[in-house]
Short mmCIF file of C-alpha atoms in Angstrom, two decimals:
data_model
loop_
_atom_site.label_atom_id
_atom_site.label_comp_id
_atom_site.label_asym_id
_atom_site.label_seq_id
_atom_site.Cartn_x
_atom_site.Cartn_y
_atom_site.Cartn_z
CA GLU Y 144 -8.96 -8.20 0.49
CA VAL Y 145 -7.97 -5.19 2.58
CA LYS Y 146 -10.19 -2.27 1.84
CA LEU Y 147 -10.22 1.27 3.24
CA VAL Y 148 -12.97 3.63 2.13
CA GLU Y 149 -12.99 7.28 3.17
CA SER Y 150 -16.11 9.42 3.22
CA GLY Y 151 -17.39 12.71 4.53
CA GLY Y 152 -15.43 15.08 2.35
CA GLY Y 153 -16.76 18.00 0.35
CA LEU Y 154 -16.95 21.76 0.31
CA VAL Y 155 -16.84 23.50 3.67
CA GLN Y 156 -16.68 27.16 4.63
CA PRO Y 157 -13.64 28.60 6.38
CA GLY Y 158 -13.82 28.32 10.14
CA ARG Y 159 -16.22 25.40 10.06
CA SER Y 160 -15.71 21.78 11.10
CA LEU Y 161 -15.87 18.51 9.23
CA LYS Y 162 -15.60 14.87 10.23
CA LEU Y 163 -14.14 12.25 7.92
CA SER Y 164 -14.73 8.52 8.23
CA CYS Y 165 -12.73 5.57 7.00
CA ALA Y 166 -14.49 2.21 6.80
CA ALA Y 167 -12.13 -0.75 7.04
CA SER Y 168 -12.72 -4.30 5.87
CA GLY Y 169 -10.81 -7.44 4.94
CA PHE Y 170 -8.61 -7.51 8.04
CA ASN Y 171 -8.91 -7.51 11.80
CA PHE Y 172 -9.21 -3.76 12.41
CA ASN Y 173 -8.59 -4.21 16.16
CA ASP Y 174 -5.06 -5.47 15.48
CA TYR Y 175 -3.70 -2.43 13.68
CA TRP Y 176 -2.61 1.12 14.22
CA MET Y 177 -4.28 3.44 11.74
CA GLY Y 178 -3.29 6.83 10.39
CA TRP Y 179 -4.23 9.82 8.29
CA VAL Y 180 -2.17 11.49 5.56
CA ARG Y 181 -3.17 14.43 3.41
CA GLN Y 182 -2.08 15.89 0.10
CA ALA Y 183 -2.77 19.44 -0.97
CA PRO Y 184 -3.46 19.92 -4.71
CA GLY Y 185 -0.25 19.43 -6.66
CA LYS Y 186 1.79 18.97 -3.50
CA GLY Y 187 3.45 16.16 -1.58
CA LEU Y 188 2.26 13.94 1.25
CA GLU Y 189 1.81 15.27 4.78
CA TRP Y 190 1.61 12.94 7.77
CA ILE Y 191 -1.29 14.01 10.00
CA GLY Y 192 -1.24 11.44 12.77
CA GLU Y 193 -1.89 7.92 13.99
CA ILE Y 194 -3.91 6.03 16.59
CA ASN Y 195 -3.12 2.73 18.24
CA LYS Y 196 -5.34 -0.31 18.51
CA ASP Y 197 -7.25 0.63 21.66
CA SER Y 198 -7.08 4.43 21.24
CA SER Y 199 -4.79 4.79 24.24
CA THR Y 200 -2.07 6.43 22.14
CA ILE Y 201 -2.72 9.11 19.53
CA ASN Y 202 0.08 11.04 17.87
CA TYR Y 203 -0.25 14.16 15.74
CA THR Y 204 1.99 16.37 13.71
CA PRO Y 205 2.41 19.40 16.00
CA SER Y 206 0.98 22.00 13.61
CA LEU Y 207 -2.37 20.16 13.46
CA LYS Y 208 -2.64 18.95 17.04
CA ASP Y 209 -5.06 21.68 18.13
CA LYS Y 210 -7.27 21.45 15.05
CA PHE Y 211 -7.59 17.75 14.27
CA THR Y 212 -8.74 14.81 16.39
CA ILE Y 213 -8.24 11.19 15.41
CA SER Y 214 -10.49 8.51 16.87
CA ARG Y 215 -11.71 5.03 16.06
CA ASP Y 216 -14.62 2.71 16.74
CA ASN Y 217 -13.39 -0.87 16.72
CA ALA Y 218 -16.93 -2.25 16.91
CA GLN Y 219 -17.73 -0.46 13.66
CA ASN Y 220 -14.29 -1.00 12.04
CA THR Y 221 -14.15 2.72 11.42
CA LEU Y 222 -11.48 5.40 11.74
CA TYR Y 223 -12.36 9.07 12.10
CA LEU Y 224 -10.75 12.45 11.58
CA GLN Y 225 -12.50 15.39 13.20
CA MET Y 226 -11.29 18.67 11.71
CA SER Y 227 -12.10 22.07 13.19
CA LYS Y 228 -11.33 25.73 12.41
CA LEU Y 229 -10.72 24.81 8.81
CA GLY Y 230 -8.82 27.18 6.56
CA SER Y 231 -7.88 27.23 2.90
CA GLU Y 232 -4.58 25.57 3.81
CA ASP Y 233 -6.55 22.45 4.79
CA THR Y 234 -7.83 21.95 1.24
CA ALA Y 235 -6.46 18.54 0.31
CA ILE Y 236 -7.11 14.91 -0.40
CA TYR Y 237 -7.25 13.03 2.89
CA TYR Y 238 -6.11 9.42 2.99
CA CYS Y 239 -6.57 6.88 5.73
CA ALA Y 240 -4.00 4.14 5.91
CA ARG Y 241 -3.18 0.99 7.85
CA ALA Y 242 0.05 0.83 9.85
CA PRO Y 243 1.46 -2.55 10.85
CA GLY Y 244 3.41 -2.66 14.08
CA LEU Y 245 3.11 -4.05 17.57
CA ARG Y 246 4.06 -1.29 19.98
CA VAL Y 247 4.92 1.29 17.34
CA PRO Y 248 3.69 1.77 13.78
CA TYR Y 249 6.29 2.29 11.09
CA TYR Y 250 4.91 2.51 7.58
CA PHE Y 251 1.55 2.44 5.83
CA ASP Y 252 0.94 -0.77 3.94
CA TYR Y 253 -2.59 -0.13 2.69
CA TRP Y 254 -4.18 3.17 1.74
CA GLY Y 255 -7.71 4.27 1.01
CA GLN Y 256 -8.63 5.97 -2.25
CA GLY Y 257 -8.74 9.34 -0.54
CA VAL Y 258 -11.46 11.92 -0.01
CA MET Y 259 -11.31 15.53 -1.16
CA VAL Y 260 -11.90 18.37 1.27
CA THR Y 261 -12.23 21.87 -0.16
CA VAL Y 262 -12.31 24.83 2.20
CA SER Y 263 -13.80 27.85 0.50
CA SER Y 264 -16.50 30.45 0.98
CA ASP H 44 11.13 17.41 13.10
CA ILE H 45 13.29 15.29 10.85
CA VAL H 46 13.52 16.76 7.36
CA LEU H 47 13.85 14.42 4.40
CA THR H 48 15.39 15.91 1.28
CA GLN H 49 14.73 14.03 -1.93
CA SER H 50 16.78 14.54 -5.06
CA PRO H 51 16.49 15.17 -7.83
CA ALA H 52 13.05 16.77 -7.85
CA THR H 53 12.51 15.46 -11.37
CA LEU H 54 14.30 12.73 -13.23
CA SER H 55 13.81 12.30 -16.97
CA VAL H 56 14.66 8.86 -18.30
CA THR H 57 13.92 6.51 -21.15
CA PRO H 58 12.50 3.02 -20.57
CA GLY H 59 15.23 0.49 -19.99
CA GLU H 60 17.49 2.87 -18.09
CA SER H 61 18.37 2.13 -14.48
CA VAL H 62 17.97 4.96 -11.99
CA SER H 63 18.73 5.91 -8.41
CA LEU H 64 16.61 8.26 -6.32
CA SER H 65 18.07 9.84 -3.22
CA CYS H 66 16.57 10.63 0.18
CA ARG H 67 18.69 12.38 2.78
CA ALA H 68 17.64 12.78 6.40
CA SER H 69 18.50 15.81 8.54
CA GLN H 70 19.78 13.49 11.26
CA GLY H 71 20.63 9.82 11.60
CA ILE H 72 17.59 7.57 11.45
CA SER H 73 19.13 4.10 11.27
CA THR H 74 17.11 2.26 8.62
CA SER H 75 13.72 3.75 9.52
CA ILE H 76 12.94 4.85 5.99
CA HIS H 77 10.17 3.61 3.74
CA TRP H 78 9.48 4.26 0.06
CA TYR H 79 6.17 4.80 -1.72
CA GLN H 80 5.14 5.15 -5.33
CA GLN H 81 2.24 7.40 -6.31
CA LYS H 82 0.90 7.27 -9.83
CA SER H 83 -1.16 10.14 -11.13
CA ASN H 84 -4.58 10.33 -9.46
CA GLU H 85 -3.92 7.24 -7.37
CA SER H 86 -3.18 6.52 -3.73
CA PRO H 87 0.41 5.90 -2.66
CA ARG H 88 1.69 2.33 -2.70
CA LEU H 89 4.34 0.94 -0.37
CA LEU H 90 7.43 -0.20 -2.28
CA ILE H 91 10.19 -0.76 0.27
CA LYS H 92 10.18 -0.84 4.08
CA PHE H 93 13.08 -0.26 6.47
CA ALA H 94 15.40 1.00 3.77
CA SER H 95 15.91 -2.28 1.95
CA GLN H 96 13.21 -4.80 2.82
CA SER H 97 11.09 -5.90 -0.09
CA ILE H 98 7.30 -5.87 -0.15
CA SER H 99 5.20 -8.75 -1.43
CA GLY H 100 3.83 -8.06 -4.89
CA ILE H 101 6.33 -5.33 -5.75
CA PRO H 102 8.48 -6.07 -8.82
CA SER H 103 12.04 -7.12 -8.07
CA ARG H 104 13.45 -4.27 -10.14
CA PHE H 105 12.75 -1.99 -7.15
CA SER H 106 15.37 -2.09 -4.41
CA GLY H 107 16.47 0.11 -1.56
CA SER H 108 19.66 0.75 0.33
CA GLY H 109 21.25 3.00 2.90
CA SER H 110 21.36 3.70 6.60
CA GLY H 111 21.98 6.67 8.84
CA THR H 112 21.22 9.74 6.78
CA ASP H 113 21.55 8.66 3.14
CA PHE H 114 19.13 6.37 1.37
CA THR H 115 18.60 5.28 -2.19
CA LEU H 116 15.72 3.78 -4.11
CA SER H 117 16.96 2.02 -7.23
CA ILE H 118 14.92 0.94 -10.21
CA ASN H 119 16.64 -1.53 -12.47
CA ARG H 120 15.56 -1.02 -16.07
CA VAL H 121 12.67 1.39 -15.77
CA GLU H 122 9.41 0.29 -17.36
CA SER H 123 6.65 2.55 -18.66
CA GLU H 124 4.44 1.84 -15.64
CA ASP H 125 7.14 3.20 -13.32
CA PHE H 126 6.67 6.84 -14.35
CA SER H 127 5.29 8.25 -11.11
CA VAL H 128 6.24 10.25 -8.07
CA TYR H 129 8.29 8.54 -5.37
CA TYR H 130 8.25 9.53 -1.71
CA CYS H 131 10.38 8.52 1.23
CA GLN H 132 8.99 8.53 4.78
CA GLN H 133 10.77 8.25 8.12
CA SER H 134 9.40 6.52 11.19
CA TYR H 135 12.43 7.10 13.42
CA SER H 136 10.81 9.85 15.44
CA LEU H 137 7.54 11.69 15.80
CA PRO H 138 6.14 13.32 13.90
CA ASN H 139 6.74 10.96 11.03
CA THR H 140 7.59 12.95 7.92
CA PHE H 141 7.67 12.52 4.17
CA GLY H 142 10.11 13.85 1.63
CA ALA H 143 8.88 16.24 -1.06
CA GLY H 144 9.05 13.52 -3.69
CA THR H 145 10.93 12.75 -6.88
CA LYS H 146 9.00 12.72 -10.12
CA LEU H 147 10.19 10.11 -12.59
CA GLU H 148 9.17 11.19 -16.06
CA LEU H 149 9.57 10.01 -19.59
CA LYS H 150 12.39 11.72 -21.46
#
């Protein structure tokens, strides 16, 4: 069974940093692109970015490129999202998701349960 | 960025009705559109890939169509478990983007 479990969320002060993790199991992590999507309270889905199998290609939505860093550790079957200079606009549920595709990912076929990040003083 | 416009924002229906949800892209994207369902307090679930390709485990009442700029998600005879929010997503160009969603609610 494919399983994605996010962790590392919580309450963080404005301007601070936070690192989220996503533990993957039930599939060969090395064979898949992975991505992050977020959802502000009561709002729609926002694509954050994606990383390929060997971390040689990482794509971000332009507005978050200078704040967020996506990485992965294939030995640990874990995806990461490093977030810096957090503001209230970053308050959201953060989802990790698996993206099938050889050279290019297309859609997300499995999603984690999400982790809440609240930015507030 | 490619903008996806979903309409209507809210659709009120009774169980048994058949419905069509629209997703329009700001430029041509071939069939690089995918549909997700998100129930309240749950993660999104993939329903349809590449505009019309079915997904294993998804009920056959869900179908998709379209190409270019206009896409449709159809639900044949809505069931009570279908009341959710539906999102389209494009993978034609970076950054990938989602539509704002259509909420399917009980009339």
